[in-house]
PDB file of C-alpha atoms in Angstrom:
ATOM      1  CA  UNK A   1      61.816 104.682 132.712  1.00 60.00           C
ATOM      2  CA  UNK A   2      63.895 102.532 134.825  1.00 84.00           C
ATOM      3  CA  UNK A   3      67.004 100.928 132.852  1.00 90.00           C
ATOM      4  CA  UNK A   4      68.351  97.995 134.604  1.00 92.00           C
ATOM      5  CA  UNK A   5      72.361  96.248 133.494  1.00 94.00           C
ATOM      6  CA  UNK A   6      72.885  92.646 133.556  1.00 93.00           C
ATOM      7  CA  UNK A   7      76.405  91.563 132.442  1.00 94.00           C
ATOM      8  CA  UNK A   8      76.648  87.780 131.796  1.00 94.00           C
ATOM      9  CA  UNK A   9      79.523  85.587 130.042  1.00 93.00           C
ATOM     10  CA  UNK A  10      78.918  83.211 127.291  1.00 93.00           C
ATOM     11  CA  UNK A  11      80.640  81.486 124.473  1.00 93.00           C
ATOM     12  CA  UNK A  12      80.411  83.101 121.359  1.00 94.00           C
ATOM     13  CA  UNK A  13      77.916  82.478 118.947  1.00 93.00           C
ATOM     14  CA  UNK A  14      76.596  79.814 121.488  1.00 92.00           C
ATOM     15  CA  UNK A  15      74.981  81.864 124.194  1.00 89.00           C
ATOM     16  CA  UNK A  16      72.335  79.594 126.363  1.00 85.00           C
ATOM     17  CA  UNK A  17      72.342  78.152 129.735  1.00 85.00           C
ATOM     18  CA  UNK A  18      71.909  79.119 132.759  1.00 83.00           C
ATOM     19  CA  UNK A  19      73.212  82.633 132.458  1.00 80.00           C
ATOM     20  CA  UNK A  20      71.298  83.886 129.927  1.00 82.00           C
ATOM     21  CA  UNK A  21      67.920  82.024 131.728  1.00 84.00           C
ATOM     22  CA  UNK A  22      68.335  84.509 134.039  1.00 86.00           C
ATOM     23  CA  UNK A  23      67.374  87.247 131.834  1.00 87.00           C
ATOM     24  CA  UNK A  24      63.922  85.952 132.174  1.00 87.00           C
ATOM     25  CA  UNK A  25      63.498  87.353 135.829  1.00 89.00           C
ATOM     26  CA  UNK A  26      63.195  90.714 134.088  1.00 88.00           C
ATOM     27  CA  UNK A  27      60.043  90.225 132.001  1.00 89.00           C
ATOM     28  CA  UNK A  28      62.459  90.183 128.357  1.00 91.00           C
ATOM     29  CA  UNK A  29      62.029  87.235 125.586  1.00 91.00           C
ATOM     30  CA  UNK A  30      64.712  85.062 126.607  1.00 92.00           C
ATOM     31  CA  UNK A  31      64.574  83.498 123.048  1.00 92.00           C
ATOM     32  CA  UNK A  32      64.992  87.250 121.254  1.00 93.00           C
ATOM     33  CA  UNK A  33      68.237  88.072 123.735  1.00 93.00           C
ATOM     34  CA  UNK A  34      69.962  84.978 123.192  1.00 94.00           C
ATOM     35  CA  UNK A  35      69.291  85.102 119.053  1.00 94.00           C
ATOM     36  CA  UNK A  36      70.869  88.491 119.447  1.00 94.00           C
ATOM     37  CA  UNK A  37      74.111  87.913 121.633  1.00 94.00           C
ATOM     38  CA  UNK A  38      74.531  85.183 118.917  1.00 94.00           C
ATOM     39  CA  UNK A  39      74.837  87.073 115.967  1.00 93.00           C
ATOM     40  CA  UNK A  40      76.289  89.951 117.485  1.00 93.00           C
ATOM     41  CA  UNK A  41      79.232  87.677 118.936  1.00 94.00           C
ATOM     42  CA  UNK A  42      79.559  84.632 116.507  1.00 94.00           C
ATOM     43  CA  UNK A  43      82.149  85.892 114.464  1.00 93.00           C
ATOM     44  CA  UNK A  44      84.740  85.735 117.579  1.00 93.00           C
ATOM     45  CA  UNK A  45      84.360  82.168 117.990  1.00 91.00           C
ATOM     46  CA  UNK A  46      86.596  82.432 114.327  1.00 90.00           C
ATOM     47  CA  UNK A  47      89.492  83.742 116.852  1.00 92.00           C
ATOM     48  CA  UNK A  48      89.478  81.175 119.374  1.00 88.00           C
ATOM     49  CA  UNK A  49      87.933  83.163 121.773  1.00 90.00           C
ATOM     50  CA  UNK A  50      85.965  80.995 124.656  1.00 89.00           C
ATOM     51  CA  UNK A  51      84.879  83.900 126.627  1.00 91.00           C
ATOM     52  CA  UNK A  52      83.028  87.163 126.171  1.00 93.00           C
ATOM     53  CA  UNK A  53      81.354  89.252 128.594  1.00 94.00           C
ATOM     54  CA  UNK A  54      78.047  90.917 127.259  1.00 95.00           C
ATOM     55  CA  UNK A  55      76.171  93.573 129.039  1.00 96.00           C
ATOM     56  CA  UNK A  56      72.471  93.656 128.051  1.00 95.00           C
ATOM     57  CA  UNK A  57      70.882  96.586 128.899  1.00 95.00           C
ATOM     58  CA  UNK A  58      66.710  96.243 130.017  1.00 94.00           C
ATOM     59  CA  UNK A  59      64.156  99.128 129.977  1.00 93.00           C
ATOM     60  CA  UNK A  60      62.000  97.597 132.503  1.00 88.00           C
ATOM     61  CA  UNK A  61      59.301  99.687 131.352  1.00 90.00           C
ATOM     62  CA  UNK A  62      59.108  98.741 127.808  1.00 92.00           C
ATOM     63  CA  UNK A  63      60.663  94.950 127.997  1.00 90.00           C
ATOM     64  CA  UNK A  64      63.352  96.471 125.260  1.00 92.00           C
ATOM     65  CA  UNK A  65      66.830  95.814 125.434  1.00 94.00           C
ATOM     66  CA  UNK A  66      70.423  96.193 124.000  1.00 94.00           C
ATOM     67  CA  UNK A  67      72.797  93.694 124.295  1.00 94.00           C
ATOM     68  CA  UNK A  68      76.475  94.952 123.895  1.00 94.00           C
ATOM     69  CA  UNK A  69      79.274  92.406 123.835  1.00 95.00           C
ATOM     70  CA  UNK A  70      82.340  93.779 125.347  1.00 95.00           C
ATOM     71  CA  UNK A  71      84.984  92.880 122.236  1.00 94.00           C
ATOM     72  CA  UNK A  72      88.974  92.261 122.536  1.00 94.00           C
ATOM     73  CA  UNK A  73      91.223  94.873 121.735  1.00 95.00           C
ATOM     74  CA  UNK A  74      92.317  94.977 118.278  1.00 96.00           C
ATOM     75  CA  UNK A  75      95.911  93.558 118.736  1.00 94.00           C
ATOM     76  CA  UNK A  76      94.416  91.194 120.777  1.00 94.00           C
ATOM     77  CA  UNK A  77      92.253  89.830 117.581  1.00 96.00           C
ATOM     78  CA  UNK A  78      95.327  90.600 115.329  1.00 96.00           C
ATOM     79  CA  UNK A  79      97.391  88.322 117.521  1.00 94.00           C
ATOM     80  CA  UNK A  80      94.499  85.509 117.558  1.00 94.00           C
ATOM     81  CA  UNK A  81      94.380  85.508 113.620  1.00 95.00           C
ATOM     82  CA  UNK A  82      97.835  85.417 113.450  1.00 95.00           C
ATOM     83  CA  UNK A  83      98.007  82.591 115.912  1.00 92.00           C
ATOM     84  CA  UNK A  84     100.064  83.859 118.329  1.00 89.00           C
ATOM     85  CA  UNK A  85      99.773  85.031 121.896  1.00 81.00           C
ATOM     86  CA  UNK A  86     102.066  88.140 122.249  1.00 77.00           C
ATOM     87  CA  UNK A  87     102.948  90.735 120.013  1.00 71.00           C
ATOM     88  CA  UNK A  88     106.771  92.134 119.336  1.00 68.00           C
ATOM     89  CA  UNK A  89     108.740  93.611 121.475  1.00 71.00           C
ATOM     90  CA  UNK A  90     110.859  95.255 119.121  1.00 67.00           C
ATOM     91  CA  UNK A  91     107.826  95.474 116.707  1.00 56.00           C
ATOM     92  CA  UNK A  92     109.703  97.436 113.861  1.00 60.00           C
ATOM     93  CA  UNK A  93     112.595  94.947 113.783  1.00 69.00           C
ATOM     94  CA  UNK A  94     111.162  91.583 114.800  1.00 80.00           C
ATOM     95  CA  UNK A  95     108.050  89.967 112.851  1.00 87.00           C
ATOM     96  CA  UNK A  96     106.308  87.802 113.966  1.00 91.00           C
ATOM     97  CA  UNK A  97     103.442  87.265 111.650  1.00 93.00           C
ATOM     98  CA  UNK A  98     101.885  88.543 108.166  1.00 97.00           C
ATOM     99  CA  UNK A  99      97.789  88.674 108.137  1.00 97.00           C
ATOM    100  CA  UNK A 100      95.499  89.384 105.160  1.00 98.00           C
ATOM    101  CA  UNK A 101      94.010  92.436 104.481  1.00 98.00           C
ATOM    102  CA  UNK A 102      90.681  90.563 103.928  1.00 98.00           C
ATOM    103  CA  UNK A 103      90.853  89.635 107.646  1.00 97.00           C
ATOM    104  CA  UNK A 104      91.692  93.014 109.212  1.00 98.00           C
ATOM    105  CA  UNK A 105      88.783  94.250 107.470  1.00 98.00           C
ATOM    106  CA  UNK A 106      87.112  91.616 109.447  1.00 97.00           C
ATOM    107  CA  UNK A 107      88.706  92.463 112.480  1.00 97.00           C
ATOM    108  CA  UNK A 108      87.387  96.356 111.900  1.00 98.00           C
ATOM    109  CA  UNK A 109      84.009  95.011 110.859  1.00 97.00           C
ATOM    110  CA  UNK A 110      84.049  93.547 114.079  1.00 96.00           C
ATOM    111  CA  UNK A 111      85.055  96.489 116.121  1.00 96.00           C
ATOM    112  CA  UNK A 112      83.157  99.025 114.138  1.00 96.00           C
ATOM    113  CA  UNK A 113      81.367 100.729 117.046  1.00 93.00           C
ATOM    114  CA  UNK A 114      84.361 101.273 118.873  1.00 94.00           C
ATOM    115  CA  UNK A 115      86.500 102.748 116.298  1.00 95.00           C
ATOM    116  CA  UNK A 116      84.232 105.734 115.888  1.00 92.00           C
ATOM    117  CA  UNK A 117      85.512 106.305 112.269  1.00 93.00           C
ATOM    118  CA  UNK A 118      83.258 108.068 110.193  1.00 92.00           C
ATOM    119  CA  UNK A 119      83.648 105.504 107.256  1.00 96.00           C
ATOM    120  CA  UNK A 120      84.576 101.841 106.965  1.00 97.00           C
ATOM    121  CA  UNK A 121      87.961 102.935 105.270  1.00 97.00           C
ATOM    122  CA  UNK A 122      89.134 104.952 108.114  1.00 97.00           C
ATOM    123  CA  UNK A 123      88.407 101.897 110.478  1.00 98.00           C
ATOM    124  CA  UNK A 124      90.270  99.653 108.212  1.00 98.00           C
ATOM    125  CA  UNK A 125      93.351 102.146 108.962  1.00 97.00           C
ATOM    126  CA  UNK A 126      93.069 102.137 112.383  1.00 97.00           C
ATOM    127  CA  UNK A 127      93.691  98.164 112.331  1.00 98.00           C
ATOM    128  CA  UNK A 128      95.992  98.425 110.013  1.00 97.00           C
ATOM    129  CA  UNK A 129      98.105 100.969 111.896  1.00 96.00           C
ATOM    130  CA  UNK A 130      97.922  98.527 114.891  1.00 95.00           C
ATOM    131  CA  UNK A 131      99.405  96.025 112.712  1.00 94.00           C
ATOM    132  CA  UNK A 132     103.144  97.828 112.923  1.00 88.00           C
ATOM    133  CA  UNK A 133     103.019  98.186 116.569  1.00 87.00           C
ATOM    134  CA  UNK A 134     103.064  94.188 117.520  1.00 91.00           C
ATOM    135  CA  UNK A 135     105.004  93.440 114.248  1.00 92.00           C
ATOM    136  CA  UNK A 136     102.722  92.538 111.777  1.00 95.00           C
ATOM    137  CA  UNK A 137     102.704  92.741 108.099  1.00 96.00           C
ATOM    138  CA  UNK A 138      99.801  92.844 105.823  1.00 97.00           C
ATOM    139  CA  UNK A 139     100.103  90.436 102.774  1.00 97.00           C
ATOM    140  CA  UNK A 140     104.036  90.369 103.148  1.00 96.00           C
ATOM    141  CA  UNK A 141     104.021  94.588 103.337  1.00 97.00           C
ATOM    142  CA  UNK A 142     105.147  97.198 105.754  1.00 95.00           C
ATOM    143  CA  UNK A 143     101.393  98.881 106.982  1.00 97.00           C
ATOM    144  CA  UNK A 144     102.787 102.190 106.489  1.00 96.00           C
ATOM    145  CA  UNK A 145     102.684 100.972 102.488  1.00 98.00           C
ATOM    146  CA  UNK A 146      99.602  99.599 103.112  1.00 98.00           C
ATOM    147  CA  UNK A 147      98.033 102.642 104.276  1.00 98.00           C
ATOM    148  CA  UNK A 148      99.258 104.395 101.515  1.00 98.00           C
ATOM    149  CA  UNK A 149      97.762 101.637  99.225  1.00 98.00           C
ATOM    150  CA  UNK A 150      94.382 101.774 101.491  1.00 98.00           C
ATOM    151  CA  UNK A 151      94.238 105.772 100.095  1.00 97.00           C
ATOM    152  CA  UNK A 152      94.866 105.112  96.210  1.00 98.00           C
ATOM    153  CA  UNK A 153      92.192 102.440  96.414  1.00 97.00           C
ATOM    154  CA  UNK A 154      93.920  99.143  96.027  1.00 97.00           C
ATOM    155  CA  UNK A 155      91.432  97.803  98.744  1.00 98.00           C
ATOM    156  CA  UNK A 156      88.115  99.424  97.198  1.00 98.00           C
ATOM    157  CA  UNK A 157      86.259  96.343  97.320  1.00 98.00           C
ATOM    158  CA  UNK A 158      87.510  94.580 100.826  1.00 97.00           C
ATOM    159  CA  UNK A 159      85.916  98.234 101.671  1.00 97.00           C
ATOM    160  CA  UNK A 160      82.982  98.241 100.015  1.00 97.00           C
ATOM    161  CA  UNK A 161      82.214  94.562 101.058  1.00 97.00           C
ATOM    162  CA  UNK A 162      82.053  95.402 104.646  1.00 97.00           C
ATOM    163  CA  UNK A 163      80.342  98.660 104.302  1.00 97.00           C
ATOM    164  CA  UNK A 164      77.435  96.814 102.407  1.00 97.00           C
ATOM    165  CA  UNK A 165      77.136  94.222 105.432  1.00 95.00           C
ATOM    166  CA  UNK A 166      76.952  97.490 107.730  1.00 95.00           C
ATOM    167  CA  UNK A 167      74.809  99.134 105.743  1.00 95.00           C
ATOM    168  CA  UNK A 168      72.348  95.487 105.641  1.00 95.00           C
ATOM    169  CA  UNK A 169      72.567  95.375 109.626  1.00 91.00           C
ATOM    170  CA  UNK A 170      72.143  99.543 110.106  1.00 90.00           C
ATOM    171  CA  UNK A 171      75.202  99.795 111.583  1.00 89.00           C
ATOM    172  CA  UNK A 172      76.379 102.276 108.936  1.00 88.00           C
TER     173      UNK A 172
END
């Protein structure tokens, strides 16, 4: 079973051209590969992003593949919601932008393979907690409150919203 990597850059959500044609040389439906770096990286396009590498992965026994686009860190996608480019340097004393709780779930959504959590909740914390190292608040609060409103279950159903959509596209 011989397992061949092809990295190629595209815009998000609008992956075509001449880089993804080249998938073709290895036997794959170019038409299924595209359709699936597309929905699997259309949601960055929301941050301004122009750029994302994505590694597909070819069995070039089977013609089956996994395409795996290689996502921003999560300050990075903080800091594009927010509309800024750099984060605090003095992040407890100097803020520099509030975000919605709505879109850090979005952000974890997002990143939910990386974060390893074993429930959407605990990925929601991770981004949150990132949130108070580049000076961000969350709906005008401190994200150490936040977190402690995340475990009382003020954000039940941002939480349960994303965990359906993971749950529709087996990714939870």
């Amino acid at each position: 079973m011989a397992k061949r990597v092809v990295k190629i850059a595209v815009a998000p959500g609008k992956a075509g051209g001449p880089a993804v044609q080249q998938l073709s040389q290895y036997g794959i439906d170019v038409g299924k590969v595209t359709e699936e770096i597309n929905r699997k990286t259309k949601i960055l396009a929301n941050y301004g992003i122009n750029n994302v590498f994505v590694e597909i992965e070819i069995d070039e026994d089977t013609k089956s593949f996994d395409v795996k686009p290689e996502l921003p860190p999560i300050a990075d996608l903080i800091m594009k919601a927010i509309g800024k480019d750099t984060g605090s340097h003095q992040a407890v004393k100097e803020l520099i932008g509030d975000i919605s709780i709505e879109k850090l779930a979005e952000i974890a959504y997002i990143k939910w393979e990386e974060l390893r959590s074993r429930n959407f909740k605990n990925a929601l914390k991770q981004v949150v907690s990132a949130c108070r190292s580049i000076g961000v608040t969350i709906g005008g609060k401190d994200p150490k409150q936040v977190l402690k409103e995340i475990d009382a279950g003020s954000y039940n159903n941002v939480i349960s919203k994303y965990e359906e959509l993971l749950k529709q596209e087996g990714r939870l």
